[in-house]
mmCIF file of C-alpha atoms in Angstrom:
data_model
loop_
_atom_site.group_PDB
_atom_site.id
_atom_site.type_symbol
_atom_site.label_atom_id
_atom_site.label_comp_id
_atom_site.label_asym_id
_atom_site.label_seq_id
_atom_site.Cartn_x
_atom_site.Cartn_y
_atom_site.Cartn_z
ATOM 1 C CA MET A 1 79.418 164.782 231.498
ATOM 2 C CA PRO A 2 78.197 161.273 230.595
ATOM 3 C CA ARG A 3 75.288 160.086 232.699
ATOM 4 C CA SER A 4 73.775 156.689 233.408
ATOM 5 C CA SER A 5 70.208 156.186 232.274
ATOM 6 C CA VAL A 6 69.330 154.179 235.409
ATOM 7 C CA PRO A 7 66.977 156.394 237.443
ATOM 8 C CA PRO A 8 68.876 157.703 240.486
ATOM 9 C CA HIS A 9 65.869 157.086 242.749
ATOM 10 C CA ASP A 10 65.727 153.408 241.833
ATOM 11 C CA PRO A 11 66.593 151.613 245.109
ATOM 12 C CA HIS A 12 68.119 148.737 243.136
ATOM 13 C CA ALA A 13 70.185 150.882 240.756
ATOM 14 C CA PRO A 14 73.745 149.552 240.587
ATOM 15 C CA PRO A 15 76.467 151.800 242.099
ATOM 16 C CA LEU A 16 78.214 152.323 238.775
ATOM 17 C CA GLY A 17 80.956 154.610 240.026
ATOM 18 C CA ALA A 18 82.088 152.247 242.752
ATOM 19 C CA LEU A 19 81.709 149.216 240.493
ATOM 20 C CA LEU A 20 83.581 150.548 237.495
ATOM 21 C CA ARG A 21 86.471 151.651 239.701
ATOM 22 C CA GLN A 22 87.019 147.941 240.333
ATOM 23 C CA TYR A 23 87.332 147.215 236.597
ATOM 24 C CA SER A 24 89.274 148.595 233.681
ATOM 25 C CA ALA A 25 86.013 149.225 231.857
ATOM 26 C CA GLY A 26 85.995 152.993 231.438
ATOM 27 C CA SER A 27 83.271 155.391 232.539
ATOM 28 C CA ALA A 28 79.526 154.769 232.281
ATOM 29 C CA LEU A 29 77.648 156.298 229.363
ATOM 30 C CA ALA A 30 74.321 154.446 229.706
ATOM 31 C CA CYS A 31 72.904 151.642 231.814
ATOM 32 C CA GLU A 32 69.555 150.114 230.938
ATOM 33 C CA PRO A 33 67.765 147.278 232.770
ATOM 34 C CA VAL A 34 67.304 143.995 230.926
ATOM 35 C CA GLU A 35 63.781 142.863 231.753
ATOM 36 C CA GLN A 36 63.834 139.116 231.177
ATOM 37 C CA GLY A 37 65.303 137.730 234.408
ATOM 38 C CA LEU A 38 63.037 136.303 237.125
ATOM 39 C CA LEU A 39 65.674 135.707 239.813
ATOM 40 C CA ASN A 40 68.378 138.328 239.364
ATOM 41 C CA ARG A 41 68.767 141.767 237.802
ATOM 42 C CA GLY A 42 70.703 142.511 234.648
ATOM 43 C CA TYR A 43 71.762 145.720 232.925
ATOM 44 C CA ARG A 44 73.048 146.603 229.500
ATOM 45 C CA LEU A 45 75.991 148.841 230.332
ATOM 46 C CA CYS A 46 77.702 151.106 227.810
ATOM 47 C CA THR A 47 80.972 152.736 228.833
ATOM 48 C CA THR A 48 83.802 154.619 227.191
ATOM 49 C CA ARG A 49 85.478 151.212 226.728
ATOM 50 C CA GLY A 50 82.624 149.242 225.203
ATOM 51 C CA ARG A 51 79.402 147.343 225.976
ATOM 52 C CA TYR A 52 78.912 144.983 228.885
ATOM 53 C CA PHE A 53 76.306 142.958 230.721
ATOM 54 C CA LEU A 54 76.229 143.892 234.401
ATOM 55 C CA LYS A 55 74.587 141.292 236.612
ATOM 56 C CA HIS A 56 73.296 141.968 240.098
ATOM 57 C CA HIS A 57 73.058 138.635 241.918
ATOM 58 C CA PHE A 58 69.931 139.504 243.839
ATOM 59 C CA ASP A 59 68.180 136.225 244.658
ATOM 60 C CA PRO A 60 69.175 135.176 248.207
ATOM 61 C CA GLU A 61 69.426 131.518 247.207
ATOM 62 C CA THR A 62 72.127 132.205 244.600
ATOM 63 C CA ALA A 63 73.833 135.407 245.788
ATOM 64 C CA ASP A 64 76.621 133.906 247.910
ATOM 65 C CA PRO A 65 79.901 135.376 246.524
ATOM 66 C CA ALA A 66 81.792 132.106 246.982
ATOM 67 C CA ALA A 67 79.151 130.166 245.043
ATOM 68 C CA ILE A 68 79.131 132.824 242.315
ATOM 69 C CA ALA A 69 82.918 132.594 242.046
ATOM 70 C CA ARG A 70 82.619 128.823 241.639
ATOM 71 C CA GLN A 71 80.150 129.336 238.791
ATOM 72 C CA HIS A 72 82.547 131.798 237.202
ATOM 73 C CA ARG A 73 85.449 129.348 237.323
ATOM 74 C CA ALA A 74 83.247 126.658 235.812
ATOM 75 C CA THR A 75 82.176 128.851 232.890
ATOM 76 C CA GLN A 76 85.784 129.866 232.206
ATOM 77 C CA ARG A 77 86.811 126.218 232.055
ATOM 78 C CA LEU A 78 83.855 125.431 229.823
ATOM 79 C CA ALA A 79 84.895 128.274 227.526
ATOM 80 C CA ASP A 80 88.383 126.762 227.360
ATOM 81 C CA LEU A 81 86.739 123.555 226.086
ATOM 82 C CA GLY A 82 84.869 125.466 223.388
ATOM 83 C CA VAL A 83 81.431 125.517 225.027
ATOM 84 C CA PRO A 84 79.586 128.750 224.087
ATOM 85 C CA VAL A 85 79.460 130.699 227.350
ATOM 86 C CA ALA A 86 80.236 134.272 228.426
ATOM 87 C CA PRO A 87 82.657 134.131 231.371
ATOM 88 C CA PRO A 88 82.829 137.239 233.564
ATOM 89 C CA LEU A 89 85.596 139.769 233.349
ATOM 90 C CA PRO A 90 88.116 139.984 236.196
ATOM 91 C CA GLY A 91 88.425 143.162 238.197
ATOM 92 C CA ARG A 92 91.673 144.959 238.908
ATOM 93 C CA ASP A 93 92.252 142.594 241.826
ATOM 94 C CA GLY A 94 91.694 139.521 239.644
ATOM 95 C CA ARG A 95 88.356 138.667 241.225
ATOM 96 C CA THR A 96 85.211 138.183 239.160
ATOM 97 C CA VAL A 97 82.722 139.016 241.927
ATOM 98 C CA ALA A 98 82.456 142.632 243.073
ATOM 99 C CA VAL A 99 80.686 143.219 246.389
ATOM 100 C CA VAL A 100 79.522 146.797 246.920
ATOM 101 C CA GLY A 101 77.234 147.772 249.764
ATOM 102 C CA GLY A 102 76.642 144.116 250.594
ATOM 103 C CA ARG A 103 75.430 143.363 247.047
ATOM 104 C CA ALA A 104 77.197 141.015 244.647
ATOM 105 C CA TYR A 105 77.807 141.993 241.024
ATOM 106 C CA ALA A 106 79.610 140.545 238.017
ATOM 107 C CA LEU A 107 80.605 142.188 234.741
ATOM 108 C CA HIS A 108 80.355 140.138 231.544
ATOM 109 C CA PRO A 109 81.112 140.968 227.925
ATOM 110 C CA TRP A 110 77.968 141.941 226.061
ATOM 111 C CA VAL A 111 76.899 139.113 223.729
ATOM 112 C CA GLU A 112 74.900 140.283 220.752
ATOM 113 C CA GLY A 113 72.166 137.782 220.039
ATOM 114 C CA ARG A 114 68.550 136.859 220.503
ATOM 115 C CA HIS A 115 66.514 134.217 222.265
ATOM 116 C CA ARG A 116 64.753 131.563 220.205
ATOM 117 C CA HIS A 117 61.871 129.341 221.265
ATOM 118 C CA GLY A 118 61.838 125.753 220.080
ATOM 119 C CA GLY A 119 59.074 126.496 217.577
ATOM 120 C CA GLN A 120 61.513 128.781 215.746
ATOM 121 C CA LEU A 121 64.067 125.986 215.270
ATOM 122 C CA THR A 122 64.361 123.584 212.348
ATOM 123 C CA ALA A 123 64.715 119.860 213.011
ATOM 124 C CA GLY A 124 68.450 120.196 212.528
ATOM 125 C CA GLN A 125 68.631 123.088 214.966
ATOM 126 C CA CYS A 126 66.604 121.083 217.510
ATOM 127 C CA ALA A 127 69.195 118.319 217.222
ATOM 128 C CA ARG A 128 71.949 120.889 217.673
ATOM 129 C CA LEU A 129 70.206 122.131 220.816
ATOM 130 C CA GLY A 130 70.030 118.633 222.288
ATOM 131 C CA ALA A 131 73.650 117.998 221.369
ATOM 132 C CA LEU A 132 74.643 121.275 223.022
ATOM 133 C CA LEU A 133 73.056 120.298 226.323
ATOM 134 C CA GLY A 134 74.698 116.883 226.108
ATOM 135 C CA ILE A 135 78.067 118.572 225.532
ATOM 136 C CA VAL A 136 77.432 120.823 228.531
ATOM 137 C CA HIS A 137 76.767 117.823 230.774
ATOM 138 C CA ALA A 138 79.782 115.908 229.488
ATOM 139 C CA SER A 139 82.033 118.961 229.760
ATOM 140 C CA LEU A 140 80.900 119.734 233.309
ATOM 141 C CA GLU A 141 81.994 116.214 234.247
ATOM 142 C CA ARG A 142 85.484 117.178 233.062
ATOM 143 C CA VAL A 143 85.807 120.526 234.805
ATOM 144 C CA MET A 144 84.007 120.102 238.124
ATOM 145 C CA PRO A 145 85.475 118.602 241.322
ATOM 146 C CA PRO A 146 86.229 114.864 241.301
ATOM 147 C CA ARG A 147 85.090 114.205 244.879
ATOM 148 C CA ALA A 148 81.649 115.647 244.184
ATOM 149 C CA ARG A 149 81.620 113.850 240.866
ATOM 150 C CA ALA A 150 82.353 110.563 242.602
ATOM 151 C CA ARG A 151 79.424 111.131 244.970
ATOM 152 C CA ALA A 152 77.301 111.770 241.898
ATOM 153 C CA SER A 153 78.726 109.027 239.688
ATOM 154 C CA ASP A 154 76.473 107.542 237.064
ATOM 155 C CA PRO A 155 77.080 103.797 236.669
ATOM 156 C CA ALA A 156 75.257 103.835 233.352
ATOM 157 C CA THR A 157 77.573 106.419 231.800
ATOM 158 C CA PRO A 158 79.838 104.564 229.359
ATOM 159 C CA HIS A 159 82.817 106.926 229.523
ATOM 160 C CA PRO A 160 85.034 107.355 232.610
ATOM 161 C CA PRO A 161 85.506 110.906 233.907
ATOM 162 C CA ALA A 162 88.407 112.860 232.467
ATOM 163 C CA PRO A 163 91.190 114.324 234.654
ATOM 164 C CA ASP A 164 89.877 117.312 236.561
ATOM 165 C CA PRO A 165 91.659 120.689 236.320
ATOM 166 C CA ALA A 166 89.658 121.946 239.315
ATOM 167 C CA ALA A 167 91.050 119.398 241.755
ATOM 168 C CA SER A 168 93.317 121.930 243.454
ATOM 169 C CA ASP A 169 90.588 124.569 243.749
ATOM 170 C CA PRO A 170 89.313 124.491 247.363
ATOM 171 C CA ALA A 171 86.410 126.808 246.633
ATOM 172 C CA ALA A 172 85.218 124.444 243.914
ATOM 173 C CA SER A 173 84.570 121.614 246.365
ATOM 174 C CA HIS A 174 81.555 123.120 248.060
ATOM 175 C CA PRO A 175 79.024 120.419 248.963
ATOM 176 C CA PRO A 176 76.315 119.704 246.385
ATOM 177 C CA ALA A 177 72.813 121.017 246.776
ATOM 178 C CA PRO A 178 70.924 118.902 249.318
ATOM 179 C CA ASP A 179 68.149 118.064 246.858
ATOM 180 C CA ALA A 180 70.437 116.462 244.250
ATOM 181 C CA ARG A 181 68.400 113.232 244.529
ATOM 182 C CA ALA A 182 65.324 114.629 246.210
ATOM 183 C CA GLU A 183 62.253 112.637 247.052
ATOM 184 C CA SER A 184 59.464 113.107 244.555
ATOM 185 C CA ALA A 185 56.477 115.208 245.557
ATOM 186 C CA ASP A 186 54.084 113.640 248.052
ATOM 187 C CA PRO A 187 50.523 113.967 246.725
ATOM 188 C CA ALA A 188 49.232 114.409 250.297
ATOM 189 C CA ASP A 189 51.263 117.610 250.541
ATOM 190 C CA THR A 190 50.032 118.673 247.126
ATOM 191 C CA PHE A 191 46.391 118.212 248.123
ATOM 192 C CA THR A 192 46.998 120.505 251.105
ATOM 193 C CA LEU A 193 48.619 123.099 248.851
ATOM 194 C CA ILE A 194 45.752 122.909 246.360
ATOM 195 C CA ASP A 195 43.234 123.561 249.144
ATOM 196 C CA ASP A 196 45.250 126.546 250.341
ATOM 197 C CA LEU A 197 45.529 128.002 246.847
ATOM 198 C CA LEU A 198 41.826 127.498 246.193
ATOM 199 C CA GLY A 199 41.126 129.509 249.336
ATOM 200 C CA ARG A 200 43.395 132.296 248.133
ATOM 201 C CA VAL A 201 41.676 132.294 244.748
ATOM 202 C CA ARG A 202 38.247 132.596 246.399
ATOM 203 C CA ARG A 203 39.394 135.501 248.568
ATOM 204 C CA HIS A 204 41.042 137.455 245.757
ATOM 205 C CA ARG A 205 39.162 140.646 244.878
ATOM 206 C CA PRO A 206 38.258 141.757 242.391
ATOM 207 C CA ALA A 207 38.030 138.332 240.780
ATOM 208 C CA ASP A 208 39.435 138.196 237.267
ATOM 209 C CA SER A 209 40.036 135.781 234.399
ATOM 210 C CA PHE A 210 43.312 134.589 235.926
ATOM 211 C CA ASP A 211 41.426 133.554 239.073
ATOM 212 C CA GLU A 212 38.924 131.657 236.943
ATOM 213 C CA LEU A 213 41.662 129.754 235.104
ATOM 214 C CA ALA A 214 43.575 129.092 238.336
ATOM 215 C CA ARG A 215 40.493 127.610 240.001
ATOM 216 C CA HIS A 216 39.773 125.415 236.971
ATOM 217 C CA ARG A 217 43.340 124.095 236.817
ATOM 218 C CA LEU A 218 43.544 123.468 240.574
ATOM 219 C CA LEU A 219 40.356 121.407 240.595
ATOM 220 C CA GLU A 220 41.440 119.586 237.450
ATOM 221 C CA ARG A 221 44.872 118.827 238.908
ATOM 222 C CA ARG A 222 43.377 117.520 242.134
ATOM 223 C CA ALA A 223 41.257 115.070 240.157
ATOM 224 C CA LEU A 224 44.297 113.921 238.153
ATOM 225 C CA LEU A 225 46.350 113.390 241.298
ATOM 226 C CA GLU A 226 43.571 111.364 242.895
ATOM 227 C CA GLN A 227 43.558 109.193 239.788
ATOM 228 C CA HIS A 228 47.352 108.792 239.519
ATOM 229 C CA ALA A 229 48.534 108.968 243.145
ATOM 230 C CA ASP A 230 49.897 105.409 242.925
ATOM 231 C CA ARG A 231 52.352 106.423 240.193
ATOM 232 C CA ARG A 232 54.611 108.467 242.457
ATOM 233 C CA PRO A 233 58.209 107.828 241.308
ATOM 234 C CA PRO A 234 61.024 106.766 243.658
ATOM 235 C CA ARG A 235 63.962 108.977 244.603
ATOM 236 C CA GLY A 236 65.723 110.504 241.615
ATOM 237 C CA GLY A 237 68.191 108.656 239.447
ATOM 238 C CA SER A 238 71.919 109.099 238.965
ATOM 239 C CA VAL A 239 73.129 112.670 239.154
ATOM 240 C CA GLY A 240 75.840 114.852 237.690
ATOM 241 C CA TRP A 241 76.678 118.515 237.261
ATOM 242 C CA VAL A 242 74.026 120.450 235.348
ATOM 243 C CA HIS A 243 73.351 124.041 234.305
ATOM 244 C CA GLY A 244 70.201 123.953 236.422
ATOM 245 C CA ASP A 245 68.068 126.410 234.447
ATOM 246 C CA PHE A 246 68.440 125.608 230.752
ATOM 247 C CA HIS A 247 65.628 127.351 228.848
ATOM 248 C CA PRO A 248 65.167 129.791 225.939
ATOM 249 C CA PHE A 249 65.870 132.960 227.940
ATOM 250 C CA ASN A 250 69.216 131.527 229.081
ATOM 251 C CA LEU A 251 70.471 130.778 225.576
ATOM 252 C CA LEU A 252 71.466 133.434 223.057
ATOM 253 C CA TYR A 253 71.615 132.762 219.325
ATOM 254 C CA LYS A 254 73.649 134.631 216.755
ATOM 255 C CA GLY A 255 72.092 133.797 213.422
ATOM 256 C CA ASP A 256 71.329 130.087 213.436
ATOM 257 C CA ALA A 257 74.022 129.104 215.940
ATOM 258 C CA PRO A 258 74.040 129.201 219.759
ATOM 259 C CA ALA A 259 76.264 132.074 220.864
ATOM 260 C CA ALA A 260 76.181 131.856 224.660
ATOM 261 C CA ILE A 261 74.572 129.890 227.478
ATOM 262 C CA VAL A 262 74.040 132.374 230.298
ATOM 263 C CA ASP A 263 72.803 132.505 233.910
ATOM 264 C CA TRP A 264 74.623 129.670 235.653
ATOM 265 C CA ASP A 265 73.159 130.522 239.068
ATOM 266 C CA ARG A 266 71.588 127.065 239.454
ATOM 267 C CA LEU A 267 74.774 125.140 238.624
ATOM 268 C CA GLY A 268 74.715 122.051 240.814
ATOM 269 C CA LEU A 269 74.374 118.312 241.125
ATOM 270 C CA ARG A 270 71.067 117.081 239.770
ATOM 271 C CA PRO A 271 69.789 114.182 237.656
ATOM 272 C CA ARG A 272 71.146 115.031 234.215
ATOM 273 C CA ALA A 273 68.449 113.362 232.156
ATOM 274 C CA GLU A 274 65.789 115.259 234.082
ATOM 275 C CA GLU A 275 67.370 118.550 233.056
ATOM 276 C CA ALA A 276 67.172 117.400 229.436
ATOM 277 C CA VAL A 277 63.467 116.584 229.757
ATOM 278 C CA ARG A 278 62.694 119.702 231.774
ATOM 279 C CA ALA A 279 64.392 121.901 229.185
ATOM 280 C CA ALA A 280 62.479 120.272 226.340
ATOM 281 C CA ALA A 281 59.196 120.874 228.156
ATOM 282 C CA ILE A 282 60.012 124.596 228.101
ATOM 283 C CA PHE A 283 61.591 124.924 224.667
ATOM 284 C CA PHE A 284 58.984 122.852 222.834
ATOM 285 C CA VAL A 285 55.713 123.626 224.609
ATOM 286 C CA ARG A 286 53.090 125.096 222.285
ATOM 287 C CA PRO A 287 50.696 127.884 223.338
ATOM 288 C CA ALA A 288 47.857 125.379 223.718
ATOM 289 C CA GLY A 289 49.889 123.335 226.201
ATOM 290 C CA THR A 290 51.080 120.466 223.994
ATOM 291 C CA LEU A 291 54.628 119.442 223.138
ATOM 292 C CA ASP A 292 55.986 119.616 219.605
ATOM 293 C CA LEU A 293 56.936 115.947 219.562
ATOM 294 C CA PRO A 294 58.784 115.828 216.192
ATOM 295 C CA ARG A 295 61.127 118.524 217.476
ATOM 296 C CA VAL A 296 61.418 116.750 220.827
ATOM 297 C CA ARG A 297 62.506 113.557 219.035
ATOM 298 C CA ALA A 298 65.294 115.324 217.146
ATOM 299 C CA TYR A 299 66.459 117.055 220.310
ATOM 300 C CA ALA A 300 66.341 113.920 222.488
ATOM 301 C CA ARG A 301 68.209 111.706 220.031
ATOM 302 C CA ALA A 302 71.061 114.193 219.822
ATOM 303 C CA TYR A 303 71.123 114.637 223.593
ATOM 304 C CA ARG A 304 71.324 110.891 224.229
ATOM 305 C CA ARG A 305 74.149 110.543 221.723
ATOM 306 C CA THR A 306 76.348 113.341 223.092
ATOM 307 C CA ALA A 307 75.586 112.775 226.791
ATOM 308 C CA GLY A 308 75.880 108.995 226.625
ATOM 309 C CA ALA A 309 72.393 108.668 228.108
ATOM 310 C CA THR A 310 70.327 105.530 227.575
ATOM 311 C CA PRO A 311 66.683 105.371 226.468
ATOM 312 C CA SER A 312 65.740 103.917 229.848
ATOM 313 C CA GLN A 313 67.316 106.904 231.623
ATOM 314 C CA LEU A 314 65.310 109.307 229.485
ATOM 315 C CA ALA A 315 62.101 107.328 230.052
ATOM 316 C CA ALA A 316 62.628 107.422 233.824
ATOM 317 C CA ALA A 317 63.339 111.156 233.618
ATOM 318 C CA VAL A 318 60.141 111.716 231.637
ATOM 319 C CA HIS A 319 58.182 110.015 234.416
ATOM 320 C CA ARG A 320 59.778 112.096 237.159
ATOM 321 C CA VAL A 321 59.373 115.404 235.348
ATOM 322 C CA TRP A 322 55.766 114.538 234.498
ATOM 323 C CA TRP A 323 55.113 113.893 238.189
ATOM 324 C CA GLU A 324 56.942 117.081 239.094
ATOM 325 C CA ARG A 325 54.707 119.071 236.735
ATOM 326 C CA LEU A 326 51.595 117.377 238.066
ATOM 327 C CA ASN A 327 52.447 118.488 241.619
ATOM 328 C CA ASP A 328 54.026 121.870 240.927
ATOM 329 C CA PHE A 329 52.250 125.204 241.399
ATOM 330 C CA TRP A 330 55.107 127.677 241.619
ATOM 331 C CA MET A 331 53.470 130.139 239.223
ATOM 332 C CA LEU A 332 50.292 130.238 241.301
ATOM 333 C CA ARG A 333 52.291 130.541 244.501
ATOM 334 C CA TRP A 334 54.167 133.516 243.092
ATOM 335 C CA HIS A 335 50.877 135.102 242.050
ATOM 336 C CA TYR A 336 48.841 134.501 245.211
ATOM 337 C CA GLU A 337 51.470 134.259 247.957
ATOM 338 C CA ARG A 338 54.009 136.840 246.766
ATOM 339 C CA GLY A 339 51.826 139.084 244.644
ATOM 340 C CA ASP A 340 54.416 138.581 241.879
ATOM 341 C CA THR A 341 52.744 138.345 238.465
ATOM 342 C CA ARG A 342 55.805 138.114 236.224
ATOM 343 C CA ALA A 343 55.222 134.414 235.509
ATOM 344 C CA ASP A 344 51.491 134.824 234.808
ATOM 345 C CA PRO A 345 51.880 134.793 230.986
ATOM 346 C CA GLN A 346 53.450 131.318 231.201
ATOM 347 C CA PHE A 347 50.651 129.813 233.273
ATOM 348 C CA PRO A 348 48.040 128.979 230.587
ATOM 349 C CA ALA A 349 50.391 126.822 228.510
ATOM 350 C CA ALA A 350 52.285 125.348 231.470
ATOM 351 C CA SER A 351 49.137 124.337 233.324
ATOM 352 C CA ALA A 352 47.584 122.832 230.208
ATOM 353 C CA LEU A 353 50.773 120.870 229.525
ATOM 354 C CA ALA A 354 50.416 118.794 232.704
ATOM 355 C CA VAL A 355 46.951 117.691 231.606
ATOM 356 C CA TRP A 356 47.945 116.897 228.022
ATOM 357 C CA TRP A 357 51.123 115.103 229.166
ATOM 358 C CA THR A 358 49.050 112.852 231.428
ATOM 359 C CA ARG A 359 46.743 111.952 228.541
ATOM 360 C CA GLU A 360 49.610 111.405 226.077
ATOM 361 C CA TYR A 361 52.050 109.883 228.563
ATOM 362 C CA ASP A 362 53.164 106.904 226.432
ATOM 363 C CA THR A 363 53.601 109.037 223.317
ATOM 364 C CA VAL A 364 55.750 111.530 225.192
ATOM 365 C CA CYS A 365 57.932 108.740 226.596
ATOM 366 C CA GLU A 366 58.447 107.336 223.115
ATOM 367 C CA ALA A 367 59.481 110.735 221.750
ATOM 368 C CA PHE A 368 62.272 111.023 224.321
ATOM 369 C CA ALA A 369 63.422 107.397 224.361
ATOM 370 C CA GLU A 370 62.922 105.927 220.879
#
C-alpha cells in the first residue's frame, strides 16, 4: 500500500487522507516538507494523479479561511490576465480552502522551477523582474475591489482603474490592513527596543559569534539613529494592492523566465513603490551588505515604466524603506525573543545593508529614480 513519507509522529503532519478525500487528486504516494517558508508550511505531494504543492496556512496572521479564499480569487483573476501565478485547485465542493481539524490547507499544482537571486540575473532579466512587479501592481488594480481601490487611489497614477470583475464578490471587499499608510517608526521606540535587545544579548549563554555581531550592529544602529533622528519620514504615500512579500523565495523561474509568483498571504493595500524598493533590497543585496546598483537601475526603470510610477514616488519610497531598515530588528527579535534562528543566515548582510545605505543614501536614490 502506498505510504506518505511525512513522519506519522510529526504533530504538524497534514491529514492526507481527509484532505485528499476533498479533492479529485488520487491517493498519496509521498509527501515531503518544503523547507523554505518562514510563515507557513508547504509540502511536495505526489499522488496517483500527479504532483502537487500542499500548503498549510499556519501563521495566525494569515490563516483566516475567508482571507485565504480572497487571495485565491485574486490569483485566479491574475492568471486570467496572463500573470504567472499558480492558483489553487478547487475541491469537490468547489472551494479552494480545505479546513481539517481547525487547520486551513490549499492544494496547488506543482510548478517545476527554481529560485534565483538578483545576482544570478542579467541586466535584461533584472528589467524583466521590475516589469513583472509593475504588471502585478497594475493588474491587481484591475481585479481587486473598486471601493477599496478608491480608498487607496493614487492621484499620481496616469491611468484610470479598469472595470472590476470582483465588484459582485462580497468576500473580496474585506477592509484593508490597518497599516496601509502606517506611521513611520518612532526612533524613541527603537532606542527602547535596542536597549532591550542589548540586555538579551548580554544574558545569552553561552555567548557566541552571533551575539558578538548582534551587539556590534545594535550599538552601531543606535549611533546612526541618534545622528539621523530628524530625518523621520511622514506617513506613507499613496497606496494600492500589492503582493506584500515579493522576494526570491516567492518567485519561481523556469529557465530564464519567471514561471510563478507564489505565497500571496500578505496581499493587501500598501504603498506600491515601497514594495518595489523593498523587493529590490532583498533581490539585489550582496553578501557584504551592499546593493548591486547597476542591476537595481535596470529593475527600477522597468518597474516605473510598467507601473506608471514617477521618479519622485520611487525617491520617497527609498527614503521610507531606508528608515524602515534603520529601525527594524525583526531578525534579532526572532532570535532572542522567540528562540527562532531560521532568519539568522540573513542577518549579516541585512544588518550591514542599513549602514551602507545610510552612507550611500544619495547614490541609492539615484539608482531607483534616475
